[in-house]
Amino acid sequence: MVQQLFTQGSLFDLQTVIDYGQSVINVAQELAKVLIDNRPLSTKTVSSQMNRYFLGTAASGAWQWKDAYEAVEVAQILYLRHLGIKILSLQPQVVVQQLEELTALCPTHTRRSEESVQLQQFSTPLPLAYLVAKAGFIQADDLILEPSAGTGLLAQMAKLHSASLILNELAPDRSKILRRLFPGTPLFSVNAEQINDYLVGKTQPSVVLMNPPFCASPKINSRNPDATPRHINSALQRLADGGRLVTITANWFSPANPSWRETFVKWQDFARVLLSVGINGKVYSKHGTTMETRITVIDKVPADNPGDIPCIPETLDLPDLLALIEQLPQRSSWERSDIKATAKAIVVQLPFRTTVAQPETVSSLPDDVVVLEYEVIEWTASEGLKDTYTKHIAHNESESRTLYLIPRCFAKVQP
């Protein structure tokens, strides 16, 4: 959202453009002080700070409550940056409890924007984000991909382990927040259903943490249940051999659901499901829903028996979920993208993590990989192409000019 102010009686209207991402972070910084003092965040406090930094009220259209909830989530991230290392040093059960207490201090999401409904923007609650990251067995030499980064809650959990990040977020406003929160981190704004196609070249993550839209795809108005497997499949393709993917999905996307079992069986040919378990819907209560969800952990190593898929149909509370995650096997050694795995694929169970090769990070990309910028250009279809072209792209009959977008991506430079 962009705030506009106009002077009265001027020959020309003067426009003040609010830096959306910075304004959200400015609000979050004020809210984080309240959380650090262990005081509850009232809607009055949130509204007051939004009015201050967005130069107007929600009633005047200066901001929406969706923007305010984003600021509350960013405040939780700033809280983690202040106290997160100390919290993570505690026993896991205590960590979950403290993160639950933190989220209890925040207001409940009760209003949604059209965008949040259309893109199914339900951020990961902090206690669950902690468990997702814990299931990934993250270490400092990991390269983490978050294909639907939202406001960065999952990404921040990975960052607490000093891991490097690659982020993607389709929503423009959330991308503006991420650029401010994670400066210098590669950030894409593409449909994550094709994330593997955009991240071409040798850059491959060792861990994927994701909470994709459950049944929503860009430019598709109707419910699209295929969105979830498309997001996961593309991320699995991008994941390095031996890497681990941890995803949150709707509870119905389960190996126990006959409608989706074949999808999981096909994945088992190259990626083994280690755990799939339902999560009690009350985990999301502060985010304005009690929808049951599911966490699934997958290692990119072929399964010995594709038909053998570990799955718990029941939904569990977070303490029980933590107990299961603590029983997960250690991650396998993950392969660099230019080395093909030829050994028999097994999940290595060791007392300690296997040392892995240093991944390619933001500051050290391969010599044959560059970041391509993009630009919007005017393009007119020739007479021979118009009939075919208009079948795929909405076309204004009164004007044949169409804006053609060249996406930003990692691309391999030909010698």
Coordinates of C-alpha atoms in Angstrom, one line a residue:
M1 CA 0.0 0.0 0.0
V2 CA 1.3 3.5 -0.8
Q3 CA 0.2 6.5 1.1
Q4 CA -0.5 9.7 -0.8
L5 CA -0.8 13.2 0.7
F6 CA -1.9 16.2 -1.4
T7 CA -1.5 19.9 -0.5
Q8 CA -4.4 22.1 -0.7
G9 CA -4.5 25.1 -3.0
S10 CA -1.4 24.3 -4.9
L11 CA -1.0 24.5 -8.6
F12 CA 0.5 21.1 -8.6
D13 CA -0.3 18.3 -6.1
L14 CA 2.7 17.2 -4.2
Q15 CA 2.9 13.5 -3.5
T16 CA 4.7 11.9 -0.6
V17 CA 5.4 8.2 -1.1
I18 CA 5.8 6.1 2.0
D19 CA 8.5 3.4 2.0
Y20 CA 6.2 0.5 2.8
G21 CA 8.9 -1.9 4.0
Q22 CA 10.7 0.6 6.2
S23 CA 7.4 1.9 7.6
V24 CA 6.4 -1.6 8.7
I25 CA 9.8 -2.2 10.3
N26 CA 9.6 1.2 12.1
V27 CA 6.2 0.1 13.6
A28 CA 7.6 -3.3 14.4
Q29 CA 10.6 -1.8 16.2
E30 CA 8.2 0.0 18.6
L31 CA 6.0 -3.1 19.0
A32 CA 9.1 -5.3 19.7
K33 CA 9.9 -3.1 22.7
V34 CA 6.6 -4.1 24.2
L35 CA 7.2 -7.8 23.6
I36 CA 10.7 -7.6 25.0
D37 CA 9.2 -6.1 28.2
N38 CA 6.9 -9.1 28.2
R39 CA 3.8 -6.9 27.9
P40 CA 0.7 -7.7 25.8
L41 CA 0.3 -5.9 22.5
S42 CA -3.1 -4.3 22.4
T43 CA -4.8 -3.4 19.2
K44 CA -4.8 0.2 20.4
T45 CA -1.0 0.2 20.7
V46 CA -0.7 -1.4 17.2
S47 CA -3.1 1.1 15.7
S48 CA -1.4 4.1 17.3
Q49 CA 2.0 3.1 15.9
M50 CA 0.5 2.4 12.5
N51 CA -1.0 5.9 12.4
R52 CA 2.3 7.4 13.4
Y53 CA 4.5 5.8 10.7
F54 CA 1.9 5.6 7.9
L55 CA 0.9 9.2 8.4
G56 CA -2.8 8.5 8.7
T57 CA -5.4 6.1 10.0
A58 CA -6.9 2.9 8.8
A59 CA -10.2 4.7 8.3
S60 CA -8.6 7.2 6.0
G61 CA -7.1 4.4 3.9
A62 CA -3.5 5.1 5.0
W63 CA -3.1 1.4 6.0
Q64 CA -5.0 -1.8 6.4
W65 CA -5.1 -4.2 9.3
K66 CA -3.3 -6.7 7.1
D67 CA -0.4 -4.3 7.2
A68 CA -0.6 -4.0 11.0
Y69 CA -0.5 -7.8 11.3
E70 CA 2.6 -7.9 9.1
A71 CA 4.2 -5.4 11.5
V72 CA 3.3 -7.6 14.5
E73 CA 5.0 -10.6 12.8
V74 CA 8.1 -8.5 12.1
A75 CA 8.1 -7.5 15.7
Q76 CA 8.3 -11.2 16.6
I77 CA 11.3 -11.5 14.3
L78 CA 13.0 -8.5 15.9
Y79 CA 12.3 -10.1 19.3
L80 CA 14.1 -13.3 18.1
R81 CA 17.0 -11.2 17.0
H82 CA 17.2 -9.8 20.4
L83 CA 16.6 -12.9 22.5
G84 CA 16.5 -15.8 20.1
I85 CA 20.0 -17.2 20.7
K86 CA 19.4 -17.2 24.4
I87 CA 16.0 -18.9 24.0
L88 CA 17.4 -21.6 21.7
S89 CA 20.0 -22.5 24.3
L90 CA 17.2 -23.8 26.5
Q91 CA 15.7 -27.3 26.5
P92 CA 13.4 -27.7 23.4
Q93 CA 10.3 -28.2 25.5
V94 CA 11.0 -24.8 27.2
V95 CA 11.7 -23.2 23.9
V96 CA 8.2 -24.2 22.6
Q97 CA 6.6 -23.0 25.8
Q98 CA 8.3 -19.6 25.6
L99 CA 7.5 -19.1 22.0
E100 CA 3.8 -19.9 22.7
E101 CA 3.9 -17.4 25.5
L102 CA 5.3 -14.8 23.1
T103 CA 2.6 -15.3 20.5
A104 CA 0.0 -15.1 23.2
L105 CA 1.1 -11.5 23.8
C106 CA 0.2 -10.6 20.3
P107 CA -3.3 -9.7 19.0
T108 CA -5.4 -12.2 17.0
H109 CA -5.7 -11.7 13.3
T110 CA -9.3 -11.0 12.8
R111 CA -9.4 -9.1 9.5
R112 CA -8.1 -10.1 6.1
S113 CA -7.3 -8.3 2.9
E114 CA -8.3 -9.5 -0.6
E115 CA -4.7 -10.4 -1.3
S116 CA -4.3 -12.4 1.9
V117 CA -7.4 -14.4 1.0
Q118 CA -6.5 -14.9 -2.7
L119 CA -2.9 -16.0 -1.9
Q120 CA -3.8 -17.8 1.3
Q121 CA -1.2 -15.9 3.3
F122 CA -1.1 -17.7 6.6
S123 CA 2.3 -17.2 8.2
T124 CA 3.9 -19.9 10.3
P125 CA 3.3 -19.4 14.0
L126 CA 6.6 -19.0 15.9
P127 CA 6.4 -22.2 17.9
L128 CA 5.7 -24.2 14.8
A129 CA 8.4 -22.4 12.9
Y130 CA 10.9 -23.5 15.6
L131 CA 9.9 -27.1 15.1
V132 CA 10.1 -26.9 11.3
A133 CA 13.6 -25.5 11.6
K134 CA 14.5 -28.1 14.2
A135 CA 13.3 -30.9 11.9
G136 CA 15.7 -29.5 9.2
F137 CA 18.8 -30.1 11.5
I138 CA 20.2 -26.7 10.4
Q139 CA 23.8 -25.8 10.8
A140 CA 25.9 -22.8 9.9
D141 CA 27.2 -24.2 6.6
D142 CA 23.7 -24.9 5.2
L143 CA 22.1 -22.9 2.4
I144 CA 18.4 -22.6 3.1
L145 CA 15.7 -22.0 0.5
E146 CA 12.3 -20.5 1.7
P147 CA 10.1 -20.5 -1.5
S148 CA 7.1 -18.7 0.2
A149 CA 9.0 -16.6 2.7
G150 CA 6.0 -14.4 3.8
T151 CA 7.3 -11.9 6.4
G152 CA 10.3 -14.1 7.2
L153 CA 9.4 -16.0 10.3
L154 CA 10.7 -19.3 9.0
A155 CA 13.7 -17.6 7.5
Q156 CA 14.6 -16.0 10.8
M157 CA 14.6 -19.3 12.5
A158 CA 17.2 -20.5 10.0
K159 CA 19.1 -17.3 10.4
L160 CA 19.5 -18.0 14.2
H161 CA 21.6 -21.0 13.2
S162 CA 23.8 -18.7 11.0
A163 CA 22.8 -20.4 7.9
S164 CA 22.8 -18.6 4.5
L165 CA 19.4 -17.9 2.8
I166 CA 17.7 -17.8 -0.5
L167 CA 14.2 -16.3 -0.3
N168 CA 11.2 -16.0 -2.6
E169 CA 8.0 -14.2 -2.0
L170 CA 5.4 -13.4 -4.7
A171 CA 3.4 -10.7 -2.8
P172 CA 5.0 -7.3 -3.5
D173 CA 4.4 -5.7 -0.1
R174 CA 5.9 -8.7 1.7
S175 CA 8.9 -8.6 -0.7
K176 CA 9.5 -5.0 0.4
I177 CA 9.5 -6.1 4.0
L178 CA 11.9 -8.9 3.3
R179 CA 14.4 -6.6 1.5
R180 CA 14.6 -4.5 4.6
L181 CA 14.7 -7.4 7.0
F182 CA 17.3 -9.5 5.1
P183 CA 19.5 -7.0 3.2
G184 CA 22.0 -8.7 0.9
T185 CA 20.0 -11.9 0.8
P186 CA 18.9 -13.2 -2.7
L187 CA 15.2 -12.5 -3.0
F188 CA 13.0 -13.6 -5.8
S189 CA 9.4 -12.7 -6.5
V190 CA 8.2 -15.6 -8.7
N191 CA 5.5 -18.2 -8.5
A192 CA 7.1 -20.8 -6.3
E193 CA 5.3 -23.6 -8.2
Q194 CA 8.2 -23.1 -10.7
I195 CA 11.0 -22.2 -8.3
N196 CA 13.3 -24.8 -9.7
D197 CA 13.0 -23.3 -13.2
Y198 CA 13.9 -19.8 -12.0
L199 CA 16.8 -20.9 -9.8
V200 CA 18.8 -22.3 -12.8
G201 CA 22.5 -23.0 -12.7
K202 CA 24.4 -24.6 -9.8
T203 CA 22.9 -22.9 -6.8
Q204 CA 21.2 -25.6 -4.8
P205 CA 20.1 -25.4 -1.2
S206 CA 20.9 -28.1 1.3
V207 CA 17.6 -27.5 3.2
V208 CA 14.2 -26.2 2.1
L209 CA 11.8 -24.9 4.8
M210 CA 8.4 -24.1 3.3
N211 CA 4.8 -23.2 4.1
P212 CA 3.2 -22.9 0.6
P213 CA -0.3 -21.9 -0.2
F214 CA -2.5 -24.9 0.3
C215 CA -4.8 -24.6 -2.7
A216 CA -4.2 -21.3 -4.4
S217 CA -2.3 -20.4 -7.5
P218 CA -1.6 -17.0 -9.0
K219 CA -4.2 -15.9 -11.7
I220 CA -6.4 -18.9 -10.9
N221 CA -9.6 -17.8 -9.1
S222 CA -10.9 -21.2 -8.2
R223 CA -9.6 -23.5 -5.5
N224 CA -6.5 -25.4 -6.9
P225 CA -5.5 -28.4 -4.6
D226 CA -2.7 -29.2 -7.1
A227 CA -0.9 -26.1 -5.9
T228 CA 0.6 -27.9 -2.8
P229 CA 2.3 -30.8 -4.6
R230 CA 3.5 -28.4 -7.4
H231 CA 5.2 -26.2 -4.8
I232 CA 6.8 -29.2 -3.1
N233 CA 7.8 -31.0 -6.2
S234 CA 9.6 -27.9 -7.7
A235 CA 11.4 -27.3 -4.4
L236 CA 12.5 -31.0 -4.3
Q237 CA 13.9 -30.7 -7.8
R238 CA 15.9 -27.7 -6.7
L239 CA 17.1 -29.3 -3.4
A240 CA 20.6 -30.8 -3.4
D241 CA 21.0 -34.5 -3.4
G242 CA 21.0 -35.6 0.3
G243 CA 19.3 -32.4 1.4
R244 CA 16.2 -32.2 3.5
L245 CA 12.8 -30.5 2.9
V246 CA 10.4 -29.7 5.7
T247 CA 7.0 -28.4 4.7
I248 CA 3.7 -27.4 6.3
T249 CA 0.6 -28.3 4.3
A250 CA -3.1 -28.7 4.9
N251 CA -3.8 -31.9 6.8
W252 CA -5.6 -33.3 3.8
F253 CA -2.3 -33.5 1.9
S254 CA -1.3 -36.8 3.5
P255 CA 0.1 -40.1 2.3
A256 CA -2.9 -41.6 4.1
N257 CA -5.3 -39.8 1.8
P258 CA -6.0 -42.0 -1.2
S259 CA -6.3 -38.9 -3.4
W260 CA -2.6 -38.1 -2.8
R261 CA -0.9 -41.3 -2.0
E262 CA 0.3 -41.9 -5.6
T263 CA 2.0 -38.4 -5.5
F264 CA 4.0 -39.5 -2.4
V265 CA 4.9 -42.9 -3.9
K266 CA 6.3 -41.2 -7.0
W267 CA 8.4 -38.9 -4.9
Q268 CA 9.8 -41.9 -3.0
D269 CA 11.7 -42.8 -6.2
F270 CA 14.1 -40.0 -5.5
A271 CA 13.1 -38.5 -2.1
R272 CA 12.3 -40.5 1.0
V273 CA 9.5 -39.3 3.4
L274 CA 10.7 -39.6 6.9
L275 CA 7.7 -38.2 8.8
S276 CA 4.2 -36.9 8.0
V277 CA 2.0 -36.0 10.9
G278 CA -1.1 -33.8 11.5
I279 CA -1.0 -30.7 13.7
N280 CA -3.8 -29.6 15.9
G281 CA -5.6 -26.6 14.5
K282 CA -5.3 -24.5 17.7
V283 CA -1.6 -23.8 16.7
Y284 CA -2.9 -21.3 14.2
S285 CA -5.5 -19.7 16.5
K286 CA -3.6 -16.4 16.8
H287 CA -3.5 -16.2 13.0
G288 CA -7.3 -16.2 12.9
T289 CA -7.9 -19.9 12.0
T290 CA -8.1 -23.3 13.6
M291 CA -7.5 -25.2 10.4
E292 CA -5.6 -28.5 10.9
T293 CA -2.3 -28.6 9.2
R294 CA 0.5 -31.2 8.6
I295 CA 4.3 -31.3 8.8
T296 CA 6.1 -33.5 6.3
V297 CA 9.9 -34.2 6.4
I298 CA 11.5 -35.5 3.2
D299 CA 15.2 -36.3 2.5
K300 CA 16.4 -36.3 -1.1
V301 CA 17.5 -39.9 -1.2
P302 CA 15.6 -42.7 -2.9
A303 CA 13.5 -44.9 -0.6
D304 CA 14.3 -48.5 -0.2
N305 CA 10.6 -49.3 -0.5
P306 CA 8.6 -46.6 -2.3
G307 CA 5.3 -48.0 -0.9
D308 CA 6.5 -47.7 2.7
I309 CA 5.6 -44.1 3.7
P310 CA 5.7 -43.2 7.5
C311 CA 2.5 -41.4 8.3
I312 CA 0.5 -40.5 11.4
P313 CA -3.1 -39.6 10.4
E314 CA -3.9 -38.1 13.8
T315 CA -3.3 -34.5 14.7
L316 CA -1.0 -33.8 17.6
D317 CA -0.2 -30.9 19.9
L318 CA 3.2 -29.3 19.7
P319 CA 4.8 -31.1 22.6
D320 CA 4.0 -34.5 21.0
L321 CA 5.2 -33.2 17.6
L322 CA 8.5 -32.1 19.2
A323 CA 8.9 -35.7 20.6
L324 CA 8.6 -37.1 17.1
I325 CA 10.9 -34.6 15.5
E326 CA 13.6 -35.4 18.1
Q327 CA 13.5 -39.0 16.9
L328 CA 14.2 -38.0 13.3
P329 CA 17.4 -39.5 11.8
Q330 CA 20.4 -37.2 11.2
R331 CA 20.6 -35.8 7.7
S332 CA 22.6 -37.5 5.1
S333 CA 25.7 -36.0 3.6
W334 CA 24.3 -33.8 0.8
E335 CA 25.8 -33.7 -2.6
R336 CA 27.0 -30.6 -4.5
S337 CA 24.9 -30.0 -7.7
D338 CA 27.8 -30.8 -10.0
I339 CA 28.4 -34.2 -8.4
K340 CA 25.8 -37.0 -9.0
A341 CA 25.0 -39.4 -6.2
T342 CA 25.9 -42.9 -7.2
A343 CA 26.1 -44.8 -3.9
K344 CA 23.1 -46.6 -2.5
A345 CA 20.8 -44.1 -0.9
I346 CA 20.2 -44.6 2.8
V347 CA 19.3 -42.3 5.6
V348 CA 22.5 -42.2 7.7
Q349 CA 21.8 -42.3 11.4
L350 CA 24.8 -41.0 13.3
P351 CA 25.3 -39.6 16.9
F352 CA 26.4 -36.3 15.3
R353 CA 25.8 -34.5 12.0
T354 CA 28.0 -35.5 9.1
T355 CA 30.3 -32.8 8.0
V356 CA 29.1 -31.4 4.6
A357 CA 30.7 -29.3 1.9
Q358 CA 30.4 -25.5 2.1
P359 CA 27.4 -24.4 0.1
E360 CA 27.4 -21.6 -2.4
T361 CA 26.3 -18.5 -0.5
V362 CA 25.3 -15.0 -1.4
S363 CA 28.8 -13.7 -1.2
S364 CA 30.4 -16.6 -3.1
L365 CA 28.5 -17.7 -6.1
P366 CA 30.1 -19.9 -8.7
D367 CA 32.1 -18.1 -11.4
D368 CA 29.8 -19.3 -14.1
V369 CA 26.7 -17.9 -12.4
V370 CA 25.5 -14.3 -12.6
V371 CA 22.4 -12.5 -11.4
L372 CA 20.3 -11.3 -14.4
E373 CA 18.3 -8.1 -13.9
Y374 CA 15.0 -7.8 -15.6
E375 CA 13.2 -4.9 -17.3
V376 CA 9.7 -4.3 -18.7
I377 CA 9.6 -3.7 -22.5
E378 CA 6.9 -3.0 -25.0
W379 CA 6.3 -5.9 -27.4
T380 CA 3.9 -6.3 -30.3
A381 CA 3.0 -9.7 -31.7
S382 CA 3.5 -10.1 -35.4
E383 CA 0.5 -11.0 -37.5
G384 CA 1.7 -14.6 -37.7
L385 CA 2.0 -14.9 -33.9
K386 CA -1.1 -13.0 -32.8
D387 CA -3.6 -16.0 -33.1
T388 CA -1.4 -18.3 -31.1
Y389 CA -0.2 -15.7 -28.6
T390 CA -3.7 -14.6 -27.6
K391 CA -4.7 -18.1 -26.6
H392 CA -2.2 -17.9 -23.7
I393 CA -2.2 -14.3 -22.6
A394 CA -5.2 -12.0 -21.9
H395 CA -5.2 -9.6 -24.8
N396 CA -6.9 -6.2 -25.1
E397 CA -8.7 -6.3 -28.4
S398 CA -8.5 -2.6 -28.8
E399 CA -4.7 -2.5 -28.5
S400 CA -2.2 -5.1 -29.5
R401 CA 0.7 -3.9 -27.4
T402 CA 1.4 -6.1 -24.4
L403 CA 4.0 -5.7 -21.6
Y404 CA 6.4 -8.6 -21.6
L405 CA 8.3 -9.3 -18.3
I406 CA 11.7 -10.8 -18.4
P407 CA 12.2 -12.5 -14.9
R408 CA 15.2 -12.1 -12.7
C409 CA 17.0 -15.4 -12.2
F410 CA 20.3 -17.2 -11.7
A411 CA 21.5 -18.1 -15.1
K412 CA 24.4 -20.1 -16.3
V413 CA 26.7 -18.2 -18.6
Q414 CA 27.7 -20.0 -21.7
P415 CA 31.5 -20.1 -22.4

